[in-house]
Coordinates of C-alpha atoms and ligand atoms in Angstrom, one line a residue:
M1 CA 146.3 -21.0 113.0
L2 CA 145.7 -24.3 114.9
R3 CA 149.4 -24.8 115.1
V4 CA 149.9 -21.4 116.8
V5 CA 147.0 -22.1 119.3
A6 CA 148.5 -25.6 120.1
L7 CA 152.0 -24.2 120.6
R8 CA 150.8 -21.4 122.8
V9 CA 148.6 -23.7 125.0
G10 CA 151.5 -26.2 125.1
A11 CA 153.9 -23.6 126.2
L12 CA 151.5 -22.3 128.8
L13 CA 150.9 -25.8 130.2
L14 CA 154.7 -26.3 130.4
V15 CA 155.2 -23.0 132.2
M16 CA 152.4 -24.1 134.7
A17 CA 153.7 -27.6 135.1
L18 CA 156.9 -26.8 137.1
P19 CA 155.3 -24.5 139.7
A20 CA 152.4 -27.0 140.0
A21 CA 154.9 -29.9 140.6
L22 CA 156.8 -27.9 143.2
G23 CA 153.5 -26.8 144.9
G24 CA 152.4 -30.5 144.9
W25 CA 155.7 -31.6 146.5
F26 CA 155.4 -29.1 149.4
G27 CA 151.6 -28.7 149.8
G28 CA 149.8 -31.6 148.2
E29 CA 146.9 -30.9 145.8
L30 CA 146.2 -27.4 147.1
G31 CA 149.9 -26.6 146.7
A32 CA 149.9 -27.8 143.1
A33 CA 146.8 -25.8 142.2
L34 CA 148.3 -22.6 143.9
G35 CA 151.6 -23.2 142.0
A36 CA 149.7 -23.6 138.7
L37 CA 147.6 -20.5 139.4
A38 CA 150.7 -18.4 140.3
A39 CA 152.4 -19.4 137.1
L40 CA 149.2 -18.6 135.1
L41 CA 149.0 -15.2 136.8
A42 CA 152.7 -14.4 136.1
V43 CA 152.1 -15.3 132.4
L44 CA 149.0 -13.2 132.3
V45 CA 150.7 -10.2 133.8
R46 CA 153.7 -10.5 131.4
D47 CA 151.4 -10.8 128.4
S48 CA 149.3 -7.8 129.5
V49 CA 152.4 -5.6 129.9
Q50 CA 153.6 -6.6 126.4
L51 CA 150.1 -6.1 125.0
A52 CA 150.0 -2.6 126.5
R53 CA 153.4 -1.7 125.0
L54 CA 152.2 -3.0 121.6
L55 CA 149.0 -1.1 121.8
R56 CA 150.8 2.1 122.8
W57 CA 153.1 1.8 119.8
L58 CA 150.2 1.0 117.5
R59 CA 148.5 4.2 118.5
W60 CA 151.4 6.3 117.0
P61 CA 153.5 3.9 115.1
S62 CA 155.5 6.6 113.3
R63 CA 156.1 8.7 116.4
E64 CA 156.9 6.0 119.1
R65 CA 160.1 4.0 119.1
L66 CA 159.7 0.2 118.6
P67 CA 159.0 -1.4 122.1
A68 CA 161.2 -4.2 123.4
L69 CA 158.8 -7.3 123.2
H70 CA 159.4 -11.0 123.6
G71 CA 158.1 -14.2 122.2
V72 CA 154.9 -14.1 120.3
W73 CA 154.5 -10.3 120.9
A74 CA 157.8 -9.7 119.3
E75 CA 156.5 -11.6 116.3
V76 CA 153.2 -9.6 116.2
L77 CA 155.2 -6.4 116.5
Y78 CA 157.6 -7.4 113.7
R79 CA 154.8 -8.3 111.3
S80 CA 152.8 -5.1 112.1
A81 CA 155.9 -2.9 111.6
R82 CA 156.7 -4.6 108.3
Q83 CA 153.1 -4.2 107.1
L84 CA 153.1 -0.6 108.2
R85 CA 156.3 0.1 106.3
L86 CA 154.8 -1.5 103.2
W87 CA 151.7 0.8 103.5
E88 CA 153.8 3.8 104.1
G89 CA 155.9 3.1 101.0
R90 CA 152.8 2.7 98.9
L91 CA 151.3 5.9 100.3
Q92 CA 154.5 7.8 99.6
R93 CA 154.5 6.6 96.0
E94 CA 150.9 7.6 95.6
E95 CA 151.6 11.0 97.1
D96 CA 154.6 11.5 94.8
K97 CA 152.4 10.5 91.8
L98 CA 149.7 13.0 92.9
A99 CA 152.4 15.8 93.4
R100 CA 153.8 15.1 89.9
F101 CA 150.3 15.2 88.5
I102 CA 149.5 18.5 90.2
E103 CA 152.9 19.9 89.1
A104 CA 152.0 19.0 85.5
L105 CA 148.6 20.7 85.8
Q106 CA 150.3 23.7 87.3
A107 CA 152.7 23.9 84.4
S108 CA 149.8 23.8 81.9
P109 CA 149.3 27.0 79.9
N110 CA 145.6 26.4 80.3
G111 CA 143.5 27.0 83.3
V112 CA 142.3 23.9 85.1
M113 CA 139.6 24.0 87.7
M114 CA 137.8 21.1 89.5
I115 CA 134.3 21.8 90.6
D116 CA 132.3 19.5 92.9
A117 CA 128.7 18.4 92.6
S118 CA 127.5 21.4 94.6
G119 CA 129.3 23.9 92.3
Q120 CA 132.1 24.6 94.8
I121 CA 135.7 24.9 93.6
D122 CA 137.7 21.8 94.7
W123 CA 141.0 22.8 93.2
C124 CA 142.4 25.1 90.5
N125 CA 145.8 25.7 89.1
A126 CA 147.6 29.1 89.1
T127 CA 146.6 29.8 85.4
A128 CA 142.9 29.4 86.2
A129 CA 143.3 31.6 89.2
S130 CA 144.9 34.3 87.1
H131 CA 142.3 33.9 84.4
F132 CA 139.4 34.4 86.8
G133 CA 141.2 36.7 89.3
L134 CA 141.0 34.0 92.1
D135 CA 143.2 33.2 95.1
P136 CA 143.9 29.4 94.6
Q137 CA 144.1 28.9 98.4
R138 CA 141.5 31.3 99.9
D139 CA 138.8 30.8 97.3
L140 CA 138.7 27.0 97.5
R141 CA 135.4 25.6 98.6
Q142 CA 133.6 28.7 97.3
H143 CA 130.9 28.6 94.6
A144 CA 132.4 29.1 91.2
V145 CA 129.5 31.2 89.9
H146 CA 129.7 33.4 92.9
L147 CA 133.4 34.1 92.5
I148 CA 133.4 34.4 88.7
R149 CA 130.8 37.1 88.6
N150 CA 129.9 37.1 85.0
P151 CA 126.3 36.8 83.6
E152 CA 127.4 34.8 80.5
F153 CA 129.3 32.3 82.7
F154 CA 126.3 32.1 85.1
A155 CA 123.9 31.3 82.2
Y156 CA 126.4 28.8 80.7
M157 CA 126.8 26.9 83.9
A158 CA 123.0 27.0 84.6
A159 CA 122.1 25.8 81.1
R160 CA 124.4 22.7 81.5
R161 CA 124.9 22.5 77.8
F162 CA 128.6 22.1 77.6
V163 CA 129.0 20.8 74.0
E164 CA 129.9 24.3 72.8
P165 CA 132.7 26.2 74.6
L166 CA 132.0 29.6 76.1
L167 CA 133.8 32.7 74.9
M168 CA 133.9 35.1 77.8
R169 CA 135.4 38.6 78.2
R170 CA 136.8 39.5 81.6
A171 CA 138.5 42.7 82.7
G172 CA 141.9 41.8 84.0
P173 CA 144.6 44.0 85.5
A174 CA 146.4 44.1 82.1
G175 CA 143.3 44.8 80.0
T176 CA 140.4 42.8 78.8
L177 CA 141.0 39.1 78.5
L178 CA 139.1 36.9 76.1
L179 CA 138.7 33.4 77.6
N180 CA 137.7 30.2 75.9
I181 CA 136.0 28.0 78.5
Q182 CA 135.2 24.4 78.2
V183 CA 133.4 22.3 80.9
M184 CA 133.6 18.5 81.0
P185 CA 131.2 16.8 83.5
Y186 CA 132.7 13.7 85.2
G187 CA 132.2 11.4 88.1
D188 CA 129.1 12.0 90.3
G189 CA 128.1 15.5 89.2
Q190 CA 131.7 17.0 89.3
K191 CA 133.0 19.2 86.5
L192 CA 136.4 19.8 85.0
L193 CA 136.7 23.4 83.7
L194 CA 139.4 24.3 81.2
S195 CA 140.1 27.9 80.3
R196 CA 142.3 29.2 77.6
D197 CA 143.4 32.8 77.0
V198 CA 142.6 33.5 73.3
T199 CA 143.0 37.3 73.5
Q200 CA 146.1 37.3 71.4
V201 CA 144.6 34.8 68.9
E202 CA 141.6 37.0 68.5
R203 CA 143.7 40.1 68.1
T204 CA 145.8 38.4 65.4
E205 CA 142.7 37.1 63.7
A206 CA 141.2 40.7 63.7
M207 CA 144.5 42.1 62.3
R208 CA 144.5 39.5 59.6
R209 CA 140.9 40.3 58.7
D210 CA 141.7 44.1 58.6
F211 CA 144.8 43.4 56.6
V212 CA 142.9 41.4 53.9
A213 CA 140.1 44.0 53.8
N214 CA 142.7 46.8 53.4
V215 CA 144.7 45.0 50.7
S216 CA 141.5 44.2 48.8
H217 CA 140.3 47.8 49.1
E218 CA 143.7 49.2 48.0
I219 CA 143.8 47.0 44.9
K220 CA 140.1 47.4 44.1
T221 CA 140.3 51.2 43.8
P222 CA 142.9 51.4 41.0
L223 CA 141.4 48.4 39.3
T224 CA 138.0 50.1 39.2
V225 CA 139.6 53.2 37.7
I226 CA 141.4 51.2 35.1
A227 CA 138.3 49.1 34.2
G228 CA 136.3 52.3 33.8
F229 CA 138.8 53.8 31.4
I230 CA 139.0 50.5 29.4
E231 CA 135.2 50.6 29.2
S232 CA 135.2 54.2 28.0
M233 CA 137.9 53.5 25.4
R234 CA 136.0 50.6 24.0
T235 CA 132.6 52.3 23.9
L236 CA 133.2 56.0 23.3
Q237 CA 134.4 57.9 20.3
L238 CA 137.5 59.6 21.8
S239 CA 139.9 62.1 20.5
D240 CA 143.6 61.2 20.5
A241 CA 144.2 63.7 23.3
E242 CA 141.5 62.1 25.4
R243 CA 142.9 58.7 24.8
E244 CA 146.3 59.8 25.7
R245 CA 145.0 61.4 28.9
M246 CA 143.3 58.2 29.9
L247 CA 146.3 56.1 29.2
V248 CA 148.4 58.3 31.4
L249 CA 145.9 57.9 34.2
M250 CA 145.7 54.2 33.7
Q251 CA 149.5 54.0 33.9
E252 CA 149.4 56.0 37.2
Q253 CA 146.9 53.5 38.6
S254 CA 148.9 50.5 37.5
D255 CA 152.1 52.0 39.0
R256 CA 150.2 52.4 42.2
M257 CA 149.2 48.7 42.2
R258 CA 152.8 47.7 41.4
R259 CA 154.2 49.8 44.3
L260 CA 151.6 48.2 46.6
V261 CA 152.5 44.7 45.5
E262 CA 156.2 45.5 45.9
D263 CA 155.7 46.8 49.4
L264 CA 153.5 43.9 50.3
L265 CA 156.2 41.5 49.2
T266 CA 158.9 43.4 51.1
L267 CA 156.8 43.4 54.2
A268 CA 156.0 39.7 53.9
H269 CA 159.7 38.9 53.5
L270 CA 160.6 41.1 56.6
E271 CA 157.8 39.7 58.7
G272 CA 157.9 36.1 57.6
D273 CA 161.7 35.4 57.6
P274 CA 162.7 34.6 61.2
H275 CA 166.4 34.5 60.3
Q276 CA 168.7 37.4 60.9
P277 CA 169.6 39.0 57.6
A278 CA 172.9 38.1 56.0
E279 CA 175.1 41.0 57.1
E280 CA 177.7 43.0 55.3
T281 CA 179.5 46.3 55.7
V282 CA 177.1 49.0 54.4
R283 CA 179.1 52.0 53.1
M284 CA 177.1 54.8 54.6
A285 CA 178.6 57.8 52.9
P286 CA 177.6 56.6 49.4
M287 CA 174.3 55.3 50.7
V288 CA 173.4 58.8 52.1
E289 CA 174.5 60.4 48.8
R290 CA 172.3 58.0 46.8
L291 CA 169.3 58.8 49.2
A292 CA 169.9 62.5 48.7
E293 CA 169.8 61.9 44.9
E294 CA 166.5 60.0 45.2
A295 CA 165.1 62.9 47.3
R296 CA 166.2 65.4 44.6
A297 CA 164.6 63.3 41.9
L298 CA 161.4 63.1 43.9
S299 CA 161.3 66.7 44.8
H300 CA 162.0 68.1 41.3
G301 CA 163.7 71.1 42.8
R302 CA 160.7 72.0 45.1
H303 CA 162.7 71.4 48.3
T304 CA 166.1 72.2 49.7
I305 CA 167.9 68.9 50.4
E306 CA 170.7 68.9 53.0
V307 CA 173.1 66.1 53.9
V308 CA 175.3 65.4 56.9
A309 CA 177.2 62.2 57.1
D310 CA 180.0 62.1 59.7
A311 CA 179.7 58.5 61.1
G312 CA 181.4 55.4 59.9
D313 CA 180.0 52.4 58.0
L314 CA 177.2 50.1 59.4
R315 CA 177.0 46.4 59.7
G316 CA 173.7 45.1 58.3
A317 CA 171.6 43.9 55.4
S318 CA 172.1 46.5 52.7
A319 CA 168.8 45.9 50.8
E320 CA 166.7 46.1 54.0
L321 CA 168.4 49.2 55.2
T322 CA 168.1 50.9 51.8
S323 CA 164.4 50.1 51.8
A324 CA 163.9 51.5 55.3
F325 CA 166.0 54.7 54.8
S326 CA 164.5 55.4 51.4
N327 CA 160.9 55.2 52.8
L328 CA 161.8 57.8 55.4
V329 CA 163.4 60.1 52.8
S330 CA 160.5 59.7 50.4
N331 CA 158.0 60.4 53.2
A332 CA 159.9 63.6 54.1
V333 CA 159.7 64.9 50.6
R334 CA 156.0 63.8 50.1
Y335 CA 154.8 65.4 53.3
T336 CA 156.7 68.7 53.0
P337 CA 155.1 71.4 50.9
D338 CA 157.0 73.1 48.2
G339 CA 159.8 75.4 49.4
G340 CA 160.5 73.3 52.4
R341 CA 163.7 71.7 53.7
V342 CA 164.7 68.0 54.0
R343 CA 167.8 67.1 56.0
I344 CA 169.3 63.6 55.8
A345 CA 171.9 62.9 58.6
W346 CA 174.1 59.9 59.6
R347 CA 175.8 60.6 62.9
V348 CA 177.2 58.9 66.0
S349 CA 176.1 60.0 69.4
S350 CA 177.4 59.1 72.8
A351 CA 175.2 58.8 75.9
D352 CA 176.1 59.9 79.4
D353 CA 176.3 56.3 80.5
G354 CA 179.1 55.6 77.9
H355 CA 176.8 53.6 75.6
G356 CA 176.7 55.3 72.3
W357 CA 174.6 54.8 69.2
A358 CA 174.6 55.5 65.5
E359 CA 171.7 57.4 64.1
F360 CA 170.2 57.8 60.7
S361 CA 167.7 60.6 60.7
V362 CA 165.5 62.5 58.2
S363 CA 164.1 65.8 59.3
D364 CA 161.7 67.9 57.3
S365 CA 160.0 71.2 57.7
G366 CA 156.7 69.6 56.5
I367 CA 153.1 69.3 57.7
G368 CA 154.0 67.4 60.9
I369 CA 152.0 64.9 62.8
A370 CA 149.6 65.4 65.8
P371 CA 150.8 63.4 68.9
E372 CA 147.8 61.0 69.0
H373 CA 148.8 59.6 65.6
I374 CA 152.4 59.0 66.4
P375 CA 152.1 55.6 68.2
R376 CA 150.1 54.1 65.3
L377 CA 152.2 55.3 62.4
T378 CA 154.0 51.9 61.9
E379 CA 150.7 50.0 61.7
R380 CA 150.1 48.6 58.3
F381 CA 147.9 51.0 56.2
Y382 CA 147.7 53.5 59.0
R383 CA 147.6 57.0 57.5
V384 CA 146.9 60.4 59.1
D385 CA 145.4 61.7 55.9
R386 CA 144.4 59.0 53.5
G387 CA 143.8 61.3 50.5
R388 CA 147.2 63.1 50.8
S389 CA 149.0 59.8 51.2
R390 CA 147.3 58.4 48.0
E391 CA 147.8 61.6 46.0
S392 CA 151.5 61.5 46.7
G393 CA 151.8 57.8 45.7
G394 CA 151.8 56.3 49.3
T395 CA 150.9 52.7 49.9
G396 CA 150.4 53.1 53.7
L397 CA 153.1 50.4 54.2
G398 CA 156.3 52.4 54.3
L399 CA 156.7 52.9 58.0
A400 CA 155.6 49.3 58.7
I401 CA 158.5 48.2 56.4
V402 CA 160.8 50.7 58.3
K403 CA 159.8 49.2 61.7
H404 CA 160.4 45.6 60.7
A405 CA 163.7 46.3 58.9
L406 CA 165.0 48.2 61.9
L407 CA 163.8 45.5 64.4
R408 CA 165.9 43.0 62.5
H409 CA 168.9 45.3 63.1
Q410 CA 168.2 45.8 66.8
A411 CA 167.5 49.5 65.9
E412 CA 164.7 51.7 67.2
L413 CA 162.5 54.1 65.3
R414 CA 162.0 57.5 67.1
V415 CA 159.5 60.1 65.8
V416 CA 159.5 63.7 67.0
S417 CA 156.9 65.8 65.2
H418 CA 155.0 69.0 65.6
P419 CA 152.0 69.8 63.4
G420 CA 152.8 72.6 61.0
Q421 CA 156.4 72.6 61.8
G422 CA 157.9 69.4 60.6
S423 CA 159.1 65.9 61.7
T424 CA 162.2 64.0 62.5
F425 CA 162.3 60.3 62.0
S426 CA 165.4 58.6 63.4
A427 CA 166.7 55.1 63.2
R428 CA 168.9 54.5 66.2
F429 CA 171.4 51.6 65.9
P430 CA 173.5 50.1 68.7
A431 CA 177.1 51.3 68.6
A432 CA 178.2 47.7 68.2
R433 CA 176.8 47.9 64.6
L434 CA 179.3 50.6 63.6
V435 CA 182.2 49.4 61.6
T436 CA 185.2 51.3 62.9
A437 CA 188.1 52.3 60.6
D438 CA 190.6 49.9 62.2
Ligands
ADP501 P1 152.3 56.3 53.3 O1 152.5 55.5 52.1 O2 150.9 56.7 53.5 O3 153.2 57.5 53.4 P2 153.7 55.4 55.6 O4 153.6 54.1 56.3 O5 155.1 55.7 55.0 O6 152.6 55.4 54.6 O7 153.4 56.5 56.6 C1 152.2 56.4 57.4 C2 151.6 57.8 57.6 O8 152.5 58.6 58.4 C3 151.5 58.6 56.4 O9 150.3 58.3 55.7 C4 151.5 60.0 56.9 O10 150.2 60.4 57.4 C5 152.4 59.9 58.1 N1 153.8 60.4 57.8 C6 154.9 59.6 57.5 N2 156.0 60.3 57.4 C7 155.6 61.6 57.6 C8 156.3 62.9 57.5 N3 157.6 63.0 57.3 N4 155.6 64.0 57.8 C9 154.3 63.9 58.1 N5 153.5 62.8 58.1 C10 154.2 61.6 57.9

């Protein structure tokens, strides 16, 4: 620093020396003083102009062009500009980091909300906004509990016991959401709120519970009957005829359990195997004939069985398709009173837009189904009439098996039914699955 001061003072003295000497030559001591003063003034004016330019640039360094400065002012300008560039670079890097961080938070499947010490929303990502029905721009700086109008949320935030998460239901545009909310206090009274949509998790969990309860119930009923008969046979004096009757009933119950276990295994295979089935050409004419034979065997001559098969062969997994079609056929026979008609058809249709399909359908003149039941028929264990299903040997899993087997073949199940008149169940396959003769 001393060096700079010495150099600057030295330079100033040098600049003053020449006018002072010239002044002294012409006007003696007074001339020398005036010469030195004039030089000092000139230096001062020049410095002030440069200083003013520097100050003007410093006010808006990024907007103004670099001023033309000389000497020490050029040095000051150069150093300030370099420092400024360094700061700008650092700031840019920090801004980039922040932008990437916010991008990552936006990409999170969880809702993230930052709440300040006074309870106002500082920032939230799009997921949190959709969870709570907020506008991520307009609702910033608003009190979280005022916007998320929910008594449970209000009580949770007021209690300030954030060890346990809060499970909160909220009516959204697409139905009721179940949200898992966790709050983490940080900093000076601020809070980080994380929200997770667990609607689907809960639905799956409820389905799993229902399924286990249903399976247990389905197995328990025949087991109780069998256990009762065993008890009677051990403790009572029975005639041969009575014994025989009980054995027949026990066999019926064990058959029922066997069918249930078989259907459960088929369903587990269809649902659990994510791979497309190994495909082959399924010869449809013999398949339809075999299904008609099955129907006749099941009907024991109580129904008229009709067959129409005028489409080609199908590409698919033979075992899965057989299982699906045979469930439809056996349902038609089981839910059609004696004297009724069952018609099995395999046909190709063409749509107006040129995209055709191949359709396997089973129509019956049976009891039919009321419209409110139709959307739920493919749910596991859903039955319109539980007693009738059981009496006819149903497991309640047939149409669930049909649905999954068809899904794996990009086929669609359609049901048209009128109570008291009959039903048509059709499996519609994309035309691309048809194996043409050539
Ligand atoms: P189930 O073993 O009880 O027949 P499914 O899953 O095959 O189970 O069928 C579900 C329910 O759909 C049946 O219980 C029955 O109420 C109804 N259903 C299925 N097919 C027919 C049909 N062809 N006619 C009338 N009702 C039917």
